[in-house]
């Protein structure tokens, strides 16, 4: 996560940090970093589906510690995949790595795989505790940095990109945030932290202009990758020789130190990029940079574009949201009805939904399981296909956009040689009425773009054995389709009918089941039919026993009436 090698370099130089007794302050928290660190740092279960009760308790303790020190948290979460696709190769690599780690854990070896419902529990606890929360449409780093910059307060995260952002309130690495050991008198409790600002790092390199730090991050390599000619440039610079000639740290100089030494010789980014242009023999730099073969977009302009990921705007779009404003910050998510945007912002709509709408793509999270069997996500494919159908059927106002998205999707390799087609679903062959602007085929019941006989597909990435595999999965329409833009206005009976259809259960079969257990019973029946291999009787009995225990635990809580 973040800039390669930067955490090791910075944390190896103690004088970059200031010891602070942290209290009476706002705190912008990178939500994804927080739930990862809380779960992994406390050794919670990863091998048996997760220990969500212990995690919820741990998160509650963390929030209570902040409250005791009069620290007001504001949590910002990553949302869907970056639509630019710049980070997608990194995401695929991480998924492949997690598949291997999940397999290692299944054999009793080491690994780090976050149980699949951790994020949902995290959001649920935050809502219960009244903690302000915002889920970004995509990557959250810049939004976090801009908000903290405007409020002049620190950021709590574990992302080395925040060693690059110039934040007056500083960056508090989670590793040095001692929330479990409060100090001070009862009325003046505080958390011992180490605060980083860019001042110390730049001072070490002769008062280097902090605006050069983003160029260091891009040359070193971050989650968005490095321009392909950057290695050629670094070879010309011989950064290791630079570091040997003037290393500032302890021990063997690092590549990142060599890059910082080189950058410290320039007064601003423009000078450094001009040097890049000359070294790479680019022509016509300045607004229309061309590479040494005359192509538009030489290395210097690529580096400048990549540096903009670290640009901080004076006014944060989130500040108004967290101040109680009704208007959603940022750009409207393309294709997502306005009525669902507040749910997405509040973390009530999973990032997977945004990915389907915007990218027609889903990354299925690896789990600890028997890697010789089919992925456990396979059993829920029919549910996802129905969800894709609801999400991707559109009215006339967005038909043209859908068709363009689908054409781009096919252009990336979509249903041709780029990937296997997967046609799932078990419904009977029926002829469905044509919805507004969408042709519905008989039998497959797939969603189709207007003017095209081809069904709409979603690109799913899932485990096959120990490899990450791309599948093209059809979006299916239901017998009684729901329109996404009027979903909240549909009668409850209609919505329940859709749920029963997807889960393959009749309402009459659930008539004797208590209301709060109807969904869990219906889902259990679906699981028994769809799971491969079919769940054993002891496994089903264990599940039912867990339900009974949950009921007893809930009914025995103080204040609960039967």
Coordinates of C-alpha atoms in Angstrom, one line a residue:
X1 CA 0.0 0.0 0.0
X2 CA 1.4 3.4 -0.9
X3 CA 4.9 4.3 -1.9
X4 CA 7.4 1.4 -2.2
X5 CA 10.1 1.5 0.5
X6 CA 9.0 4.9 1.9
X7 CA 7.7 3.5 5.3
X8 CA 11.0 1.7 5.9
X9 CA 13.0 4.8 5.1
X10 CA 10.9 7.3 7.1
X11 CA 10.4 5.1 10.2
X12 CA 14.1 4.3 10.2
X13 CA 14.7 8.0 10.9
X14 CA 13.3 8.7 14.4
X15 CA 13.8 12.5 14.1
X16 CA 11.2 12.7 11.4
X17 CA 8.6 12.3 14.1
X18 CA 7.4 14.4 17.0
X19 CA 6.1 12.8 20.2
X20 CA 2.6 14.2 20.9
X21 CA 0.1 13.9 23.8
X22 CA -3.0 13.8 21.5
X23 CA -6.3 15.0 22.8
X24 CA -9.0 17.7 22.2
X25 CA -8.9 17.5 18.4
X26 CA -10.6 16.4 15.3
X27 CA -9.1 13.3 13.7
X28 CA -9.6 12.2 10.0
X29 CA -9.4 8.4 9.9
X30 CA -8.7 6.2 6.9
X31 CA -11.5 3.7 7.6
X32 CA -10.1 0.9 5.5
X33 CA -6.7 1.2 7.2
X34 CA -8.4 1.2 10.6
X35 CA -10.4 -2.0 10.2
X36 CA -7.4 -3.8 8.7
X37 CA -5.1 -2.8 11.5
X38 CA -7.5 -3.4 14.3
X39 CA -8.3 -6.9 13.0
X40 CA -4.8 -8.1 12.2
X41 CA -3.0 -6.4 15.1
X42 CA -5.0 -8.2 17.7
X43 CA -4.8 -11.7 16.3
X44 CA -8.5 -12.2 15.6
X45 CA -9.6 -15.4 13.8
X46 CA -8.9 -15.7 10.1
X47 CA -9.2 -19.4 9.6
X48 CA -12.8 -20.0 10.5
X49 CA -14.8 -17.2 8.9
X50 CA -13.9 -14.4 11.3
X51 CA -14.6 -13.4 14.9
X52 CA -16.9 -10.5 14.3
X53 CA -18.2 -10.2 17.8
X54 CA -14.6 -9.7 19.1
X55 CA -13.9 -7.2 16.3
X56 CA -17.0 -5.2 17.1
X57 CA -16.0 -5.1 20.8
X58 CA -12.4 -4.0 19.8
X59 CA -13.7 -1.2 17.6
X60 CA -16.1 0.0 20.4
X61 CA -13.1 0.1 22.8
X62 CA -11.1 2.1 20.2
X63 CA -13.9 4.7 19.8
X64 CA -14.4 4.9 23.5
X65 CA -10.7 5.7 23.9
X66 CA -11.1 8.6 21.4
X67 CA -14.1 9.9 23.3
X68 CA -12.3 9.8 26.6
X69 CA -9.6 12.0 25.1
X70 CA -12.1 14.4 23.5
X71 CA -11.1 13.3 20.0
X72 CA -13.8 13.6 17.4
X73 CA -13.3 11.0 14.6
X74 CA -14.4 11.5 11.0
X75 CA -14.1 8.2 9.0
X76 CA -13.6 8.2 5.3
X77 CA -13.7 4.9 3.3
X78 CA -12.6 3.8 -0.1
X79 CA -15.5 3.1 -2.5
X80 CA -15.4 1.3 -5.8
X81 CA -12.6 0.7 -8.3
X82 CA -10.9 3.8 -9.7
X83 CA -12.7 4.3 -13.1
X84 CA -9.4 5.4 -14.7
X85 CA -8.1 1.7 -14.2
X86 CA -4.7 3.1 -13.3
X87 CA -4.7 1.0 -10.1
X88 CA -6.3 -2.1 -11.6
X89 CA -3.0 -4.1 -12.2
X90 CA -2.1 -3.5 -8.5
X91 CA -5.6 -4.7 -7.4
X92 CA -5.3 -7.9 -9.5
X93 CA -1.8 -8.6 -8.0
X94 CA -3.2 -8.2 -4.5
X95 CA -6.1 -10.5 -5.2
X96 CA -3.7 -13.2 -6.5
X97 CA -1.6 -12.8 -3.5
X98 CA -4.6 -13.1 -1.1
X99 CA -5.6 -16.3 -2.9
X100 CA -2.2 -17.8 -2.0
X101 CA -2.4 -16.5 1.6
X102 CA -5.9 -17.9 2.1
X103 CA -4.7 -21.3 0.9
X104 CA -1.7 -21.0 3.3
X105 CA -4.1 -20.2 6.2
X106 CA -6.3 -23.2 5.3
X107 CA -3.3 -25.4 5.9
X108 CA -2.4 -23.9 9.2
X109 CA 0.4 -21.7 7.9
X110 CA 0.8 -17.9 8.0
X111 CA -1.1 -15.4 6.0
X112 CA -3.3 -12.3 6.3
X113 CA -6.8 -12.5 4.8
X114 CA -9.5 -10.2 6.2
X115 CA -12.8 -12.1 6.8
X116 CA -15.4 -11.1 4.3
X117 CA -17.9 -9.3 6.6
X118 CA -15.4 -7.2 8.5
X119 CA -16.1 -4.0 6.6
X120 CA -19.9 -4.5 7.1
X121 CA -19.4 -4.9 10.9
X122 CA -17.2 -1.9 10.9
X123 CA -19.8 0.3 9.3
X124 CA -22.6 -1.1 11.5
X125 CA -20.7 -0.2 14.7
X126 CA -19.8 3.3 13.4
X127 CA -23.5 4.0 12.6
X128 CA -24.6 2.6 16.0
X129 CA -22.1 4.9 17.8
X130 CA -23.0 7.9 15.7
X131 CA -19.5 8.3 14.2
X132 CA -19.5 10.6 11.1
X133 CA -18.8 8.5 8.0
X134 CA -18.4 9.0 4.3
X135 CA -17.7 6.4 1.6
X136 CA -16.0 7.9 -1.4
X137 CA -17.0 6.9 -5.0
X138 CA -13.5 5.4 -5.5
X139 CA -10.1 6.0 -3.9
X140 CA -10.2 8.0 -0.6
X141 CA -6.6 9.2 -0.1
X142 CA -6.9 12.6 -1.7
X143 CA -10.3 13.3 -0.1
X144 CA -8.8 12.4 3.3
X145 CA -5.8 14.7 2.7
X146 CA -7.9 17.6 1.5
X147 CA -10.2 17.4 4.5
X148 CA -7.4 17.2 7.0
X149 CA -5.6 20.1 5.3
X150 CA -8.7 22.3 5.5
X151 CA -9.3 21.5 9.1
X152 CA -5.7 21.6 10.1
X153 CA -6.0 18.3 11.9
X154 CA -4.0 15.0 11.7
X155 CA -4.8 11.9 9.7
X156 CA -4.8 8.4 11.2
X157 CA -3.8 5.7 8.6
X158 CA -1.2 3.2 7.7
X159 CA -0.7 4.4 4.1
X160 CA 2.8 5.6 3.2
X161 CA 1.2 8.0 0.6
X162 CA 0.6 10.2 3.6
X163 CA 4.4 10.7 4.1
X164 CA 4.1 12.6 0.7
X165 CA 0.9 14.7 1.3
X166 CA 1.8 18.1 2.9
X167 CA -0.5 18.2 5.9
X168 CA -0.1 21.0 8.5
X169 CA -1.8 18.8 11.1
X170 CA 0.4 15.9 10.3
X171 CA 0.1 12.2 9.7
X172 CA -0.3 9.7 12.7
X173 CA 0.9 6.2 11.6
X174 CA -1.3 3.6 13.3
X175 CA 1.8 1.8 14.5
X176 CA 2.6 4.7 16.8
X177 CA -1.0 5.4 17.9
X178 CA -1.1 4.0 21.5
X179 CA -4.9 4.1 21.9
X180 CA -5.0 1.1 24.2
X181 CA -2.8 2.8 26.9
X182 CA -4.3 6.1 27.8
X183 CA -2.3 8.5 30.0
X184 CA -2.9 11.6 32.0
X185 CA -5.3 12.6 34.8
X186 CA -8.9 11.7 34.6
X187 CA -10.0 15.1 33.1
X188 CA -6.9 15.3 30.8
X189 CA -6.6 11.9 29.3
X190 CA -4.5 11.7 26.1
X191 CA -3.2 9.2 23.6
X192 CA 0.6 9.0 23.1
X193 CA 1.3 9.3 19.3
X194 CA 4.1 10.1 16.9
X195 CA 3.3 12.8 14.4
X196 CA 4.9 13.1 11.1
X197 CA 5.1 16.2 8.9
X198 CA 7.0 16.8 5.7
X199 CA 9.1 19.4 7.4
X200 CA 11.5 16.9 9.0
X201 CA 12.0 15.0 5.8
X202 CA 12.6 18.1 3.6
X203 CA 14.9 19.6 6.3
X204 CA 17.1 16.5 6.1
X205 CA 17.7 17.1 2.4
X206 CA 18.8 20.7 2.7
X207 CA 15.3 22.3 3.0
X208 CA 14.1 20.7 -0.2
X209 CA 10.8 22.1 -1.6
X210 CA 8.0 19.9 -0.3
X211 CA 6.3 20.2 -3.7
X212 CA 9.0 17.8 -5.0
X213 CA 7.8 15.0 -2.8
X214 CA 5.1 13.8 -5.2
X215 CA 7.7 13.4 -7.9
X216 CA 9.7 11.2 -5.6
X217 CA 6.7 9.0 -4.9
X218 CA 5.9 8.6 -8.6
X219 CA 9.6 7.8 -9.5
X220 CA 9.9 5.3 -6.6
X221 CA 6.6 3.6 -7.6
X222 CA 3.2 3.6 -5.9
X223 CA -0.2 1.8 -6.2
X224 CA -0.8 3.5 -9.6
X225 CA 2.4 2.1 -11.0
X226 CA 5.4 3.9 -12.5
X227 CA 5.7 5.2 -16.1
X228 CA 7.5 2.6 -18.1
X229 CA 10.4 5.0 -19.0
X230 CA 11.1 5.8 -15.3
X231 CA 13.5 3.0 -14.9
X232 CA 15.5 4.3 -17.9
X233 CA 15.6 7.7 -16.2
X234 CA 16.7 6.2 -12.9
X235 CA 19.4 4.3 -14.7
X236 CA 20.7 7.5 -16.2
X237 CA 20.7 9.2 -12.8
X238 CA 22.3 6.2 -11.0
X239 CA 20.5 6.9 -7.8
X240 CA 22.5 4.4 -5.8
X241 CA 25.7 6.3 -6.6
X242 CA 24.0 9.6 -5.6
X243 CA 23.0 8.1 -2.2
X244 CA 26.5 6.7 -1.6
X245 CA 27.9 10.2 -2.2
X246 CA 25.7 12.0 0.3
X247 CA 23.5 9.6 2.2
X248 CA 21.6 11.1 5.1
X249 CA 20.2 8.0 6.8
X250 CA 21.8 5.1 8.8
X251 CA 23.2 2.0 7.2
X252 CA 23.1 1.3 3.5
X253 CA 21.6 4.1 1.5
X254 CA 18.3 3.3 -0.3
X255 CA 17.1 4.0 -3.8
X256 CA 14.5 6.4 -2.4
X257 CA 17.2 8.3 -0.6
X258 CA 19.1 8.7 -3.9
X259 CA 16.0 10.0 -5.6
X260 CA 15.5 12.5 -2.7
X261 CA 19.1 13.7 -3.0
X262 CA 18.7 14.2 -6.7
X263 CA 15.4 16.1 -6.3
X264 CA 16.9 18.3 -3.5
X265 CA 19.1 20.0 -6.2
X266 CA 16.0 21.6 -7.8
X267 CA 14.1 24.6 -6.5
X268 CA 10.7 23.4 -7.8
X269 CA 9.0 20.5 -9.8
X270 CA 9.2 22.5 -13.1
X271 CA 13.0 22.5 -12.9
X272 CA 13.2 18.8 -12.1
X273 CA 10.8 17.9 -15.0
X274 CA 12.8 20.1 -17.3
X275 CA 15.9 18.1 -16.4
X276 CA 13.9 14.9 -17.0
X277 CA 13.0 16.2 -20.4
X278 CA 16.6 16.9 -21.3
X279 CA 17.9 13.6 -20.0
X280 CA 15.2 11.7 -22.0
X281 CA 15.9 13.9 -25.1
X282 CA 12.2 15.0 -25.3
X283 CA 11.2 17.6 -27.7
X284 CA 8.8 20.6 -27.3
X285 CA 8.1 20.2 -23.5
X286 CA 5.6 22.6 -22.0
X287 CA 1.9 21.8 -22.6
X288 CA 2.5 19.5 -25.6
X289 CA 5.4 17.3 -24.5
X290 CA 6.6 14.8 -27.1
X291 CA 8.8 11.8 -26.5
X292 CA 12.1 11.3 -28.3
X293 CA 10.2 9.7 -31.2
X294 CA 7.8 12.6 -31.4
X295 CA 4.9 11.0 -29.7
X296 CA 2.7 13.2 -27.5
X297 CA 3.2 12.5 -23.8
X298 CA 6.9 12.0 -23.0
X299 CA 8.1 10.9 -19.5
X300 CA 8.1 14.4 -18.1
X301 CA 4.4 15.0 -18.9
X302 CA 3.5 11.5 -17.6
X303 CA 5.3 12.2 -14.3
X304 CA 3.5 15.5 -14.0
X305 CA 0.1 13.9 -14.6
X306 CA 0.9 11.2 -12.0
X307 CA 1.9 13.8 -9.4
X308 CA -1.6 15.3 -9.5
X309 CA -2.7 12.3 -7.3
X310 CA -1.1 14.2 -4.5
X311 CA -2.5 17.6 -5.2
X312 CA -4.5 19.1 -2.3
X313 CA -7.3 21.5 -3.1
X314 CA -7.8 24.4 -0.7
X315 CA -11.5 23.5 0.0
X316 CA -12.5 20.0 0.8
X317 CA -15.7 18.7 -0.7
X318 CA -16.2 16.6 2.5
X319 CA -16.1 19.5 4.9
X320 CA -19.7 20.6 4.2
X321 CA -20.9 17.0 4.3
X322 CA -19.4 16.4 7.8
X323 CA -20.8 19.8 8.9
X324 CA -24.3 18.5 8.4
X325 CA -24.8 19.6 4.8
X326 CA -27.4 17.8 2.7
X327 CA -25.6 18.1 -0.6
X328 CA -23.4 15.2 -1.6
X329 CA -19.8 16.1 -2.1
X330 CA -17.9 15.3 -5.3
X331 CA -19.1 14.1 -8.7
X332 CA -22.3 12.1 -9.0
X333 CA -21.5 8.4 -9.6
X334 CA -22.2 7.8 -13.3
X335 CA -25.2 5.5 -13.8
X336 CA -26.2 5.4 -10.1
X337 CA -29.7 6.9 -9.6
X338 CA -29.8 10.0 -7.4
X339 CA -32.0 8.3 -4.9
X340 CA -29.2 5.7 -4.1
X341 CA -26.3 8.2 -3.9
X342 CA -26.9 9.1 -0.2
X343 CA -26.9 5.3 0.7
X344 CA -23.6 5.0 -1.2
X345 CA -22.1 8.0 0.6
X346 CA -23.2 6.7 4.0
X347 CA -21.6 3.3 3.4
X348 CA -24.9 1.5 3.2
X349 CA -24.3 0.5 -0.5
X350 CA -21.4 -1.9 -1.0
X351 CA -18.6 -0.8 -3.3
X352 CA -19.4 -3.9 -5.4
X353 CA -22.7 -2.2 -6.4
X354 CA -20.8 0.9 -7.6
X355 CA -18.3 -1.3 -9.5
X356 CA -21.1 -3.1 -11.3
X357 CA -22.8 0.2 -12.3
X358 CA -19.7 2.1 -13.3
X359 CA -17.2 -0.6 -14.5
X360 CA -19.4 -3.7 -15.2
X361 CA -16.7 -5.4 -13.1
X362 CA -16.5 -7.2 -9.7
X363 CA -13.6 -8.3 -7.7
X364 CA -14.7 -11.2 -5.5
X365 CA -12.7 -11.3 -2.2
X366 CA -10.7 -14.5 -1.6
X367 CA -11.7 -16.5 1.5
X368 CA -10.1 -19.2 3.5
X369 CA -11.4 -22.4 2.0
X370 CA -10.5 -25.7 0.3
X371 CA -8.7 -24.4 -2.8
X372 CA -9.3 -27.8 -4.6
X373 CA -13.0 -27.1 -4.6
X374 CA -15.0 -24.4 -6.4
X375 CA -14.8 -20.9 -5.0
X376 CA -17.5 -20.4 -2.3
X377 CA -18.6 -17.3 -4.3
X378 CA -19.8 -19.7 -7.0
X379 CA -22.8 -20.8 -4.9
X380 CA -24.2 -17.2 -4.8
X381 CA -23.8 -16.5 -8.5
X382 CA -27.6 -16.6 -9.1
X383 CA -28.1 -13.9 -6.5
X384 CA -25.4 -11.8 -8.1
X385 CA -26.9 -12.3 -11.6
X386 CA -30.2 -11.1 -10.3
X387 CA -28.6 -8.1 -8.7
X388 CA -26.7 -7.3 -11.9
X389 CA -30.0 -7.4 -13.8
X390 CA -31.6 -4.9 -11.4
X391 CA -28.5 -2.6 -11.5
X392 CA -28.0 -2.7 -15.2
X393 CA -31.5 -2.3 -16.6
X394 CA -32.1 1.3 -17.5
X395 CA -34.7 3.8 -18.6
X396 CA -34.3 5.8 -21.8
X397 CA -32.3 8.6 -20.1
X398 CA -29.2 6.3 -19.7
X399 CA -29.6 3.8 -22.5
X400 CA -27.1 5.4 -24.8
X401 CA -24.6 5.5 -21.9
X402 CA -25.1 1.8 -21.2
X403 CA -24.5 0.9 -24.8
X404 CA -21.3 2.9 -24.8
X405 CA -20.1 1.2 -21.6
X406 CA -20.9 -2.2 -23.0
X407 CA -19.1 -1.4 -26.3
X408 CA -16.0 -0.3 -24.3
X409 CA -16.3 -3.4 -22.2
X410 CA -16.3 -5.7 -25.3
X411 CA -13.4 -3.7 -26.7
X412 CA -11.4 -4.7 -23.6
X413 CA -11.8 -8.3 -24.5
X414 CA -15.3 -8.8 -23.0
X415 CA -17.0 -11.7 -24.5
X416 CA -14.5 -12.5 -27.3
X417 CA -11.2 -14.1 -26.8
X418 CA -10.5 -12.1 -23.7
X419 CA -12.4 -14.3 -21.4
X420 CA -14.7 -17.3 -20.9
X421 CA -18.5 -16.9 -21.0
X422 CA -20.3 -18.1 -17.9
X423 CA -24.0 -18.6 -18.3
X424 CA -25.5 -19.4 -14.9
X425 CA -29.0 -19.4 -13.4
X426 CA -31.5 -22.1 -13.0
X427 CA -34.9 -20.5 -13.9
X428 CA -37.4 -22.1 -16.3
X429 CA -37.7 -20.9 -19.8
X430 CA -40.1 -18.0 -19.8
X431 CA -40.9 -15.1 -22.1
X432 CA -40.6 -11.8 -20.3
X433 CA -42.2 -8.5 -21.4
X434 CA -39.9 -6.0 -22.9
X435 CA -38.9 -3.4 -20.4
X436 CA -38.4 0.3 -21.3
X437 CA -35.6 0.2 -23.8
X438 CA -34.4 -3.3 -22.9
X439 CA -35.0 -6.4 -25.0
X440 CA -35.6 -9.5 -22.8
X441 CA -34.7 -12.8 -24.3
X442 CA -36.7 -16.0 -23.5
X443 CA -35.0 -18.8 -21.6
X444 CA -31.8 -17.1 -20.4
X445 CA -33.7 -14.0 -19.1
X446 CA -30.7 -11.8 -19.6
X447 CA -30.5 -8.1 -19.7
X448 CA -29.8 -6.7 -23.2
X449 CA -28.8 -3.3 -24.4
X450 CA -31.3 -1.6 -26.8
X451 CA -30.4 -2.1 -30.4
X452 CA -28.2 -5.1 -29.6
X453 CA -29.0 -8.8 -29.5
X454 CA -26.1 -9.4 -27.1
X455 CA -26.8 -9.7 -23.4
X456 CA -25.0 -7.5 -20.9
X457 CA -22.2 -9.2 -19.0
X458 CA -20.4 -8.3 -15.8
X459 CA -16.7 -9.1 -15.6
X460 CA -16.1 -11.2 -12.4
X461 CA -12.7 -12.0 -11.0
X462 CA -12.7 -15.0 -8.8
X463 CA -10.5 -17.9 -7.6
X464 CA -10.1 -21.0 -9.7
X465 CA -7.8 -23.4 -7.9
X466 CA -5.0 -21.1 -6.8
X467 CA -5.3 -18.7 -9.7
X468 CA -7.3 -15.5 -10.3
X469 CA -9.7 -16.0 -13.2
X470 CA -11.8 -13.7 -15.1
X471 CA -15.4 -14.8 -16.0
X472 CA -18.1 -13.0 -18.0
X473 CA -21.3 -13.4 -16.1
X474 CA -24.7 -12.6 -17.6
X475 CA -27.0 -10.1 -15.9
X476 CA -30.5 -11.7 -15.4
X477 CA -33.9 -10.2 -15.3
X478 CA -36.5 -11.5 -12.9
X479 CA -40.1 -12.3 -13.7
X480 CA -41.2 -9.2 -11.9
X481 CA -38.3 -6.8 -12.5
X482 CA -37.6 -3.8 -10.3
X483 CA -36.5 -0.5 -11.8
X484 CA -33.4 0.8 -10.0
X485 CA -34.5 4.4 -10.2
X486 CA -37.8 3.7 -8.5
X487 CA -36.7 0.9 -6.2
X488 CA -37.6 2.8 -3.0
X489 CA -41.1 3.5 -4.3
X490 CA -41.9 -0.1 -5.1
X491 CA -44.5 -1.7 -2.7
X492 CA -43.0 -3.9 0.0
X493 CA -44.9 -6.9 -1.3
X494 CA -43.3 -6.5 -4.7
X495 CA -39.8 -6.2 -3.2
X496 CA -40.4 -9.2 -1.0
X497 CA -41.6 -11.1 -4.1
X498 CA -38.3 -10.4 -5.9
X499 CA -36.3 -11.5 -2.9
X500 CA -38.3 -14.8 -2.6
X501 CA -37.9 -15.4 -6.4
X502 CA -34.1 -14.9 -6.2
X503 CA -33.8 -17.2 -3.2
X504 CA -36.1 -19.8 -4.6
X505 CA -38.6 -19.9 -1.7
X506 CA -42.4 -19.5 -1.5
X507 CA -43.8 -17.0 1.0
X508 CA -46.1 -19.7 2.3
X509 CA -43.1 -21.9 3.3
X510 CA -41.9 -19.1 5.7
X511 CA -45.3 -18.4 7.2
X512 CA -44.5 -20.2 10.5
X513 CA -41.0 -18.6 10.8
X514 CA -40.6 -15.6 13.1
X515 CA -40.3 -12.4 11.1
X516 CA -36.7 -11.6 12.1
X517 CA -35.6 -15.1 11.1
X518 CA -37.4 -15.4 7.7
X519 CA -34.4 -14.1 5.7
X520 CA -31.9 -16.3 7.5
X521 CA -34.1 -19.4 6.9
X522 CA -34.6 -18.5 3.2
X523 CA -30.9 -17.9 2.7
X524 CA -30.0 -21.2 4.5
X525 CA -32.4 -23.1 2.1
X526 CA -30.7 -21.4 -0.9
X527 CA -27.3 -22.3 0.4
X528 CA -28.3 -26.0 0.8
X529 CA -29.4 -26.1 -2.8
X530 CA -26.6 -24.2 -4.4
X531 CA -23.5 -25.0 -2.5
X532 CA -21.0 -27.3 -4.1
X533 CA -20.4 -29.8 -2.6
X534 CA -23.8 -30.1 -0.8
X535 CA -23.4 -29.2 2.9
X536 CA -23.3 -32.2 5.2
X537 CA -25.9 -32.7 7.9
X538 CA -23.4 -31.9 10.8
X539 CA -22.6 -28.6 9.0
X540 CA -26.3 -27.7 8.8
X541 CA -26.8 -28.7 12.4
X542 CA -23.9 -26.5 13.5
X543 CA -25.5 -23.6 11.6
X544 CA -28.8 -24.1 13.3
X545 CA -27.2 -24.4 16.7
X546 CA -25.5 -21.1 16.1
X547 CA -28.9 -19.5 15.3
X548 CA -30.4 -21.0 18.5
X549 CA -27.4 -19.7 20.6
X550 CA -27.8 -16.3 19.0
X551 CA -31.5 -16.2 19.9
X552 CA -30.8 -17.2 23.5
X553 CA -28.0 -14.7 23.9
X554 CA -30.1 -11.9 22.5
X555 CA -33.2 -12.8 24.6
X556 CA -31.1 -13.0 27.8
X557 CA -29.7 -9.5 27.4
X558 CA -30.9 -6.9 30.0
X559 CA -33.9 -4.9 28.8
X560 CA -34.9 -7.4 26.0
X561 CA -38.5 -8.5 26.2
X562 CA -39.8 -11.6 24.5

